[in-house]
PDB file of C-alpha atoms in Angstrom:
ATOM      1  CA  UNK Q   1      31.828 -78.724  12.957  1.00 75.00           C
ATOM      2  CA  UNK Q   2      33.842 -77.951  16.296  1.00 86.00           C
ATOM      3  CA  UNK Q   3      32.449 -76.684  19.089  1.00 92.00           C
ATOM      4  CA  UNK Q   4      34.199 -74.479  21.512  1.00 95.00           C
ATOM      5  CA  UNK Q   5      32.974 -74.270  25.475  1.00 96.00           C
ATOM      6  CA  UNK Q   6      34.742 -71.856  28.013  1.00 97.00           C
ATOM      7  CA  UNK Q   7      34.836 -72.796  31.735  1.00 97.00           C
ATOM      8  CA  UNK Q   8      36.759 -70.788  34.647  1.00 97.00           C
ATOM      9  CA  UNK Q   9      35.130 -67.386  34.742  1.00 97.00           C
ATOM     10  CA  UNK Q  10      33.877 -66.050  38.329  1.00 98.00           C
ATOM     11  CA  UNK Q  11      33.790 -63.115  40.479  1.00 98.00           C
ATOM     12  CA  UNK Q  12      37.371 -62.316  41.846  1.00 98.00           C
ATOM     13  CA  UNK Q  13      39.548 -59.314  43.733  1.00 98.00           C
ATOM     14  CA  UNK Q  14      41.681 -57.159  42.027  1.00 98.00           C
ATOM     15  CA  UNK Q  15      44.542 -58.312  42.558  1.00 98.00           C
ATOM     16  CA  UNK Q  16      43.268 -61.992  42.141  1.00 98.00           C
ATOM     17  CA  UNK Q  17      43.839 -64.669  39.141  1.00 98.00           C
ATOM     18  CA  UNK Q  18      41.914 -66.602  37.129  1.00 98.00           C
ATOM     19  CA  UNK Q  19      42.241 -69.712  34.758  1.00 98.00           C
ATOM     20  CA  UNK Q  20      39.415 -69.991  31.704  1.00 98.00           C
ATOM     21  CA  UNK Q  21      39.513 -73.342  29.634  1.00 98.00           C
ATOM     22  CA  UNK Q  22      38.340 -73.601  26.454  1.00 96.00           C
ATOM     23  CA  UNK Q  23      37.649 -77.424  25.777  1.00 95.00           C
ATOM     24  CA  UNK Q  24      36.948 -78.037  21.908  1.00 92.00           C
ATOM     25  CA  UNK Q  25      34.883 -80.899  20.408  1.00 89.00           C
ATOM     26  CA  UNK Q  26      37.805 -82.173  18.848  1.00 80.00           C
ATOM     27  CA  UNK Q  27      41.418 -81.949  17.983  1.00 78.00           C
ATOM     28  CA  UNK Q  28      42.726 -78.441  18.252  1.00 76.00           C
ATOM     29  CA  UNK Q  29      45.938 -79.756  16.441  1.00 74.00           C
ATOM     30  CA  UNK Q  30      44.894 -79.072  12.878  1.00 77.00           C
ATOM     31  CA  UNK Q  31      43.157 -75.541  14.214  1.00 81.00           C
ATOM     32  CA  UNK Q  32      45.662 -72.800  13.170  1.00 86.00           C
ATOM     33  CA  UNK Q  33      44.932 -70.107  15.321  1.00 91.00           C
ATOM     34  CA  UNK Q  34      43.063 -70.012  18.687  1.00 92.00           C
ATOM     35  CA  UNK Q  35      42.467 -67.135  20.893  1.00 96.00           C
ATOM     36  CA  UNK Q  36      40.717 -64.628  23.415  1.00 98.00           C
ATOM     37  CA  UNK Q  37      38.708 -61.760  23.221  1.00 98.00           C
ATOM     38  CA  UNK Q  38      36.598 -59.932  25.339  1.00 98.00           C
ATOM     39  CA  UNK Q  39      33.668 -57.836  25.449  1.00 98.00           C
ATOM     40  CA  UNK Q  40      31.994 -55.284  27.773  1.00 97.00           C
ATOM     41  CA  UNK Q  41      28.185 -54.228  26.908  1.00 94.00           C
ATOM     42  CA  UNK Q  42      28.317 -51.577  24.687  1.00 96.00           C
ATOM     43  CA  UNK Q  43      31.785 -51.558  23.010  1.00 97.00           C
ATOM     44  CA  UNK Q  44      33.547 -53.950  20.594  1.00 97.00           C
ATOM     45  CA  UNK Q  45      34.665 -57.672  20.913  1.00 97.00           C
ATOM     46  CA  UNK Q  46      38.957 -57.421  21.143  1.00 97.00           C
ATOM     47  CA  UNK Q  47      41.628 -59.155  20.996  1.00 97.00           C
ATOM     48  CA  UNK Q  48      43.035 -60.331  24.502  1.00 98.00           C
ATOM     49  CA  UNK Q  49      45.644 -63.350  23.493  1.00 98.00           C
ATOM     50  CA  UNK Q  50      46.148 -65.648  20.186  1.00 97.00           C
ATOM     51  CA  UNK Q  51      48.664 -68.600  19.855  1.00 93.00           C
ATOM     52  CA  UNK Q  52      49.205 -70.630  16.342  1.00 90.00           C
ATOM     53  CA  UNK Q  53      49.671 -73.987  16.042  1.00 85.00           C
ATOM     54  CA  UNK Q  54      53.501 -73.027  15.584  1.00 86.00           C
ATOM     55  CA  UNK Q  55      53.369 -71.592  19.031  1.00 86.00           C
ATOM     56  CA  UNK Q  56      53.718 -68.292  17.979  1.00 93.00           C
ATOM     57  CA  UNK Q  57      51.601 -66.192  20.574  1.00 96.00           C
ATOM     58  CA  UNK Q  58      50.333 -62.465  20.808  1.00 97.00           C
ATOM     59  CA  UNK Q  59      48.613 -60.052  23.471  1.00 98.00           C
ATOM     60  CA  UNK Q  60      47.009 -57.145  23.911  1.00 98.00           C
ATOM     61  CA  UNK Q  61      48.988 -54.258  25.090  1.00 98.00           C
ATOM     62  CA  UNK Q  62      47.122 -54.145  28.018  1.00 98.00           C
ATOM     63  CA  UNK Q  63      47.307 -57.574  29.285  1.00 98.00           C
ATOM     64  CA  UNK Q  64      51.198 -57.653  28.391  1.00 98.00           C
ATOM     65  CA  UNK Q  65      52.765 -59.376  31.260  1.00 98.00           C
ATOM     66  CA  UNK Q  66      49.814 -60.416  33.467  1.00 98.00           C
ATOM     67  CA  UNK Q  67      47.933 -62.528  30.530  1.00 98.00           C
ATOM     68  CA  UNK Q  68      49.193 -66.332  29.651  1.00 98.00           C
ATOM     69  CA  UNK Q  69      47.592 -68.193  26.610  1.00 97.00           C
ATOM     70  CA  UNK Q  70      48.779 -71.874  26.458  1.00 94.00           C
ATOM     71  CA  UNK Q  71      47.612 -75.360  24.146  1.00 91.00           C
ATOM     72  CA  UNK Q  72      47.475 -78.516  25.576  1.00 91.00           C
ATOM     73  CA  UNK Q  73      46.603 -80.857  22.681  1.00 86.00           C
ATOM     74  CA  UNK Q  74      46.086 -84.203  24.307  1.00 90.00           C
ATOM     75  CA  UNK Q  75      43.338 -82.744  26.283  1.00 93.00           C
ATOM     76  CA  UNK Q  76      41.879 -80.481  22.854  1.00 91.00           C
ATOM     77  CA  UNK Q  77      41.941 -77.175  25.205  1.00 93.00           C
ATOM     78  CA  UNK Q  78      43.505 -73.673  25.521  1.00 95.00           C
ATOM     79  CA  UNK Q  79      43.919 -72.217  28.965  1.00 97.00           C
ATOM     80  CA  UNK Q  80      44.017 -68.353  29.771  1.00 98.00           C
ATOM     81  CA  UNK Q  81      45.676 -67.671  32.419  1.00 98.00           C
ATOM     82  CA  UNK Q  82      45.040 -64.300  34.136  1.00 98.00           C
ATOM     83  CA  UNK Q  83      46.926 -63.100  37.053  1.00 98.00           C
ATOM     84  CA  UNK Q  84      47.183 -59.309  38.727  1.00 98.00           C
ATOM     85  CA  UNK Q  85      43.243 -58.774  37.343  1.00 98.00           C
ATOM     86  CA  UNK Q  86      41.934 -55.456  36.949  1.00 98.00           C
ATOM     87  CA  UNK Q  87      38.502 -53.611  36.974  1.00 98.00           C
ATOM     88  CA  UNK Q  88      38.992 -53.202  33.773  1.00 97.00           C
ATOM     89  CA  UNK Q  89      39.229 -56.826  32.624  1.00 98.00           C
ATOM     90  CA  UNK Q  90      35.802 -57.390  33.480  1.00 98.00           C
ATOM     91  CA  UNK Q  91      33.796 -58.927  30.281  1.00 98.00           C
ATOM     92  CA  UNK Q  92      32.717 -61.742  28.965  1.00 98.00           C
ATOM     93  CA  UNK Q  93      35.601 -63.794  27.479  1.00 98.00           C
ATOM     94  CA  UNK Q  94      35.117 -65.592  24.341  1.00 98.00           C
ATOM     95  CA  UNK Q  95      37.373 -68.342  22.847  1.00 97.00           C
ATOM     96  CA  UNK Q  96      37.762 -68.330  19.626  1.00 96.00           C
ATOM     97  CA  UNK Q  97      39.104 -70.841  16.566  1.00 94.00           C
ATOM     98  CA  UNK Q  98      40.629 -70.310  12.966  1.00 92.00           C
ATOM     99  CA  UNK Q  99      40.957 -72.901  10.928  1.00 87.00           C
ATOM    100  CA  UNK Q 100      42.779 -72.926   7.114  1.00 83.00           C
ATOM    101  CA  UNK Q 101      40.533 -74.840   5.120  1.00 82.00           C
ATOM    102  CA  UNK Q 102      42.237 -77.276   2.125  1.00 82.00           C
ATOM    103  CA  UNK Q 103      40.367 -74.652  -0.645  1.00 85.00           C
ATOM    104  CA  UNK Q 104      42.059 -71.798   1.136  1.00 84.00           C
ATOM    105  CA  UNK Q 105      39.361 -70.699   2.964  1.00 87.00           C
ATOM    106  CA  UNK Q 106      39.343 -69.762   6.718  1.00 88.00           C
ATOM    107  CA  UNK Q 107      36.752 -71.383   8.862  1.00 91.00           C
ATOM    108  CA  UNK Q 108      35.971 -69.106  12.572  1.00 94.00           C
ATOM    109  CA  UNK Q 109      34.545 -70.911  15.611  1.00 94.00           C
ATOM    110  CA  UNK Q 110      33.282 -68.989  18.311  1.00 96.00           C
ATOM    111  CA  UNK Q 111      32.139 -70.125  22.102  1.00 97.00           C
ATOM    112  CA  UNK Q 112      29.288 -68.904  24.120  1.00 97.00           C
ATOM    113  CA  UNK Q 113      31.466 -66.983  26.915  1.00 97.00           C
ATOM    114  CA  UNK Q 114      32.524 -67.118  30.275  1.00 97.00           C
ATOM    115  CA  UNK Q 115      31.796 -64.158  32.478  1.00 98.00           C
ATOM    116  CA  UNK Q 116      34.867 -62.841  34.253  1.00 98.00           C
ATOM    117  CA  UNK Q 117      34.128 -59.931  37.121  1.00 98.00           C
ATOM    118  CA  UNK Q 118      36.704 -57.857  38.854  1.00 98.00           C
ATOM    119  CA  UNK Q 119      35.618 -56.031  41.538  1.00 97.00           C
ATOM    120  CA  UNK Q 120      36.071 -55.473  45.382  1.00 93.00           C
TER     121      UNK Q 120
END
């Protein structure tokens, strides 16, 4: 029903920033909830940023200040932008969709991932 593809991932410093794009099949306006996570082999998908179509947004402690999640509608995508990357924000980076359904219901969407690497 929508389809969600992440661009922007790459190798990059620490140090360095990054911008992932996740452009969705159609309009994200009626989408309640679209976010971030991340996962590193061998541990569990998390939470990295979510923003509502209110504009109410929310990060993970450990992206807190460096971490930017942000809607543009006209264009149906949701940018990430990362700045002062760490080691530790290598994963693959997974945008994600929630949708309330007229029943009640909530609909999830799920990309295929972008690869981010931090490393020297």
């Amino acid at each position: 029903q929508v389809q969600l593809v992440e661009s922007g991932g790459g190798l990059v410093q620490p140090g360095g920033s990054l911008r992932l794009s996740c452009a969705a099949s159609e309009t994200i306006v009626r989408i309640y909830r679209m976010g971030w996570y991340r996962q590193v082999p061998g541990k569990q998908r998390e939470l990295v940023a979510s923003h509502t179509s209110s504009g109410l947004t929310n990060y993970a402690d450990s992206v807190k200040g460096r971490f930017a999640i942000s809607r543009d509608n006209a264009k149906n995508t949701v940018y990430l932008q990362m700045n002062s990357l760490k080691v530790e924000d290598t994963a693959v980076y997974y945008c994600k969709g929630e949708r309330i359904e007229n029943g009640g219901g909530l609909s999830t969407y799920w990309g295929q991932g972008t690869q981010v690497t931090v490393s020297s």
